[in-house]
C-alpha positions as CSV (number, residue, x, y, z in Angstrom):
1,X,-30.6,-176.9,-3.7
2,X,-33.6,-178.2,-5.7
3,X,-35.5,-175.0,-5.4
4,X,-32.6,-173.0,-6.9
5,X,-32.4,-175.5,-9.9
6,X,-36.2,-175.2,-10.4
7,X,-36.1,-171.4,-10.3
8,X,-33.3,-171.4,-12.9
9,X,-35.1,-173.9,-15.1
10,X,-38.3,-171.8,-15.0
11,X,-36.4,-168.7,-15.9
12,X,-34.6,-170.4,-18.7
13,X,-37.9,-171.8,-20.0
14,X,-39.5,-168.4,-19.8
15,X,-36.6,-166.9,-21.7
16,X,-36.7,-169.6,-24.3
17,X,-40.4,-169.3,-24.8
18,X,-40.2,-165.5,-25.0
19,X,-37.4,-165.5,-27.6
20,X,-39.4,-168.1,-29.6
21,X,-42.5,-166.0,-29.5
22,X,-40.4,-162.9,-30.6
23,X,-38.8,-164.8,-33.6
24,X,-42.2,-166.1,-34.7
25,X,-43.6,-162.5,-34.5
26,X,-40.6,-161.3,-36.5
27,X,-40.9,-164.0,-39.2
28,X,-44.7,-163.2,-39.6
29,X,-43.8,-159.4,-40.0
30,X,-41.0,-160.2,-42.5
31,X,-43.2,-162.5,-44.5
32,X,-46.0,-160.0,-44.7
33,X,-43.5,-157.1,-45.7
34,X,-41.9,-159.3,-48.4
35,X,-45.3,-160.2,-49.9
36,X,-46.3,-156.5,-49.8
37,X,-43.0,-155.4,-51.5
38,X,-43.3,-158.1,-54.1
39,X,-47.0,-157.0,-54.9
40,X,-45.8,-153.4,-55.3
41,X,-42.9,-154.5,-57.5
42,X,-45.2,-156.6,-59.8
43,X,-47.6,-153.6,-60.1
44,X,-44.7,-151.3,-61.0
45,X,-43.5,-153.9,-63.5
46,X,-46.9,-154.2,-65.0
47,X,-47.2,-150.3,-65.4
48,X,-43.9,-150.2,-67.1
49,X,-44.5,-152.9,-69.6
50,X,-47.8,-151.3,-70.7
């Protein structure tokens, strides 16, 4: 009985850690994309104002 519970806990823990890592990676990608887009927008705005 305890072995089954331990196995399920390890599977849940692995799934939780995996999804956490994926969400962190996606957040990093989003932040870098947003900053890149903001940089491009600001350069476009500067070119138009000149």
